Amino acid sequence: MTQQLTRQDPSTWVERLARFGYAAKGVVYGIVGLLAAQAAFGAGGKTTDTEGALQTVLTQPFGKFLLAAIALGLLGYALWRFVEAIKDPEHKGTNAKGIFQRLGYAINGFIYAGLAFSAVQLILGTGGGGGGNATQDGTAALLSQPFGQWLVGTVGAFIIGMGFYQFYRAFTAKFRKEMDLHQLSETEKKWVLGISGFGTAARGVVFCAIGFFLIQAARNNNPSEARGLGEALQVLSQQPFGKWILGIVALGLIAYSIYMVLQARYRKLKTN
């Protein structure tokens, strides 16, 4: 019995970290959405990105402790994405579609590992945020390469494709298969699926905006036209009926954060 429990410990540990990671990701997006909603409805706030959300956490009472917990959670989320990419517990396979999905998991893992590192830098006082500048710096680095404009344009098209995939997931409720909702009532299930779909669609809008700006940067060979999350939200607010658009997207990001917390609770996690 002891040996059996010992063999189960690693997978249990990975699962707990993964669930903690989903919750931490939800907190980050919730802060981004809440600040944007406040800006849209004239209650203060600001448009910012995920690193800006981390800076906001740092300024709160017990900010370093809270940020350390979020950093640990984001590392757990990154670890889970690497497990999905390498061990393939969901059996995505090695065909073109499976490889594409697993590559996406790996990229996601690196992104959130980088965000966790940014959180640690903020705790140590060695980081200063600058998500928008990082986007433009990365775009400039790509543009300086051979066929740089094509590279940036391809990345932009890929991100727009991810945005449309979010729409597909939202309108088909594809994520329902990923969650164990049998213990909920029908009314509760409808709320869970409605909130999750709204949040996923809002994230799709943000992806499409970021991808569009990357394509513009590629067309004009101008990295300053690239926009990260916070700047994309700012541009949305400057459009006709911009406050309403920003408000809807902000509420969607809050819904997405709730969806991540629901994932932490109800997602079916296969670690083997």
Coordinates of N, CA and C in Angstrom, one line a residue, residues 181-190:
L181 N -18.8 18.1 -14.9 CA -19.8 18.9 -14.3 C -21.0 18.0 -13.8
H182 N -20.8 16.7 -13.7 CA -21.9 15.8 -13.4 C -22.6 16.2 -12.1
Q183 N -21.8 16.7 -11.2 CA -22.3 17.0 -9.8 C -23.1 18.3 -9.7
L184 N -23.2 19.1 -10.8 CA -23.9 20.3 -10.9 C -25.3 20.1 -11.4
S185 N -26.2 21.0 -11.0 CA -27.6 21.0 -11.5 C -27.6 21.5 -12.9
E186 N -28.7 21.3 -13.7 CA -28.7 21.8 -15.0 C -28.6 23.4 -15.1
T187 N -29.2 24.0 -14.1 CA -29.1 25.5 -14.1 C -27.7 25.9 -13.9
E188 N -27.0 25.2 -12.9 CA -25.6 25.6 -12.7 C -24.7 25.3 -13.9
K189 N -25.0 24.2 -14.6 CA -24.2 23.9 -15.8 C -24.4 25.0 -16.8
K190 N -25.6 25.5 -17.0 CA -25.9 26.5 -18.0 C -25.1 27.8 -17.6

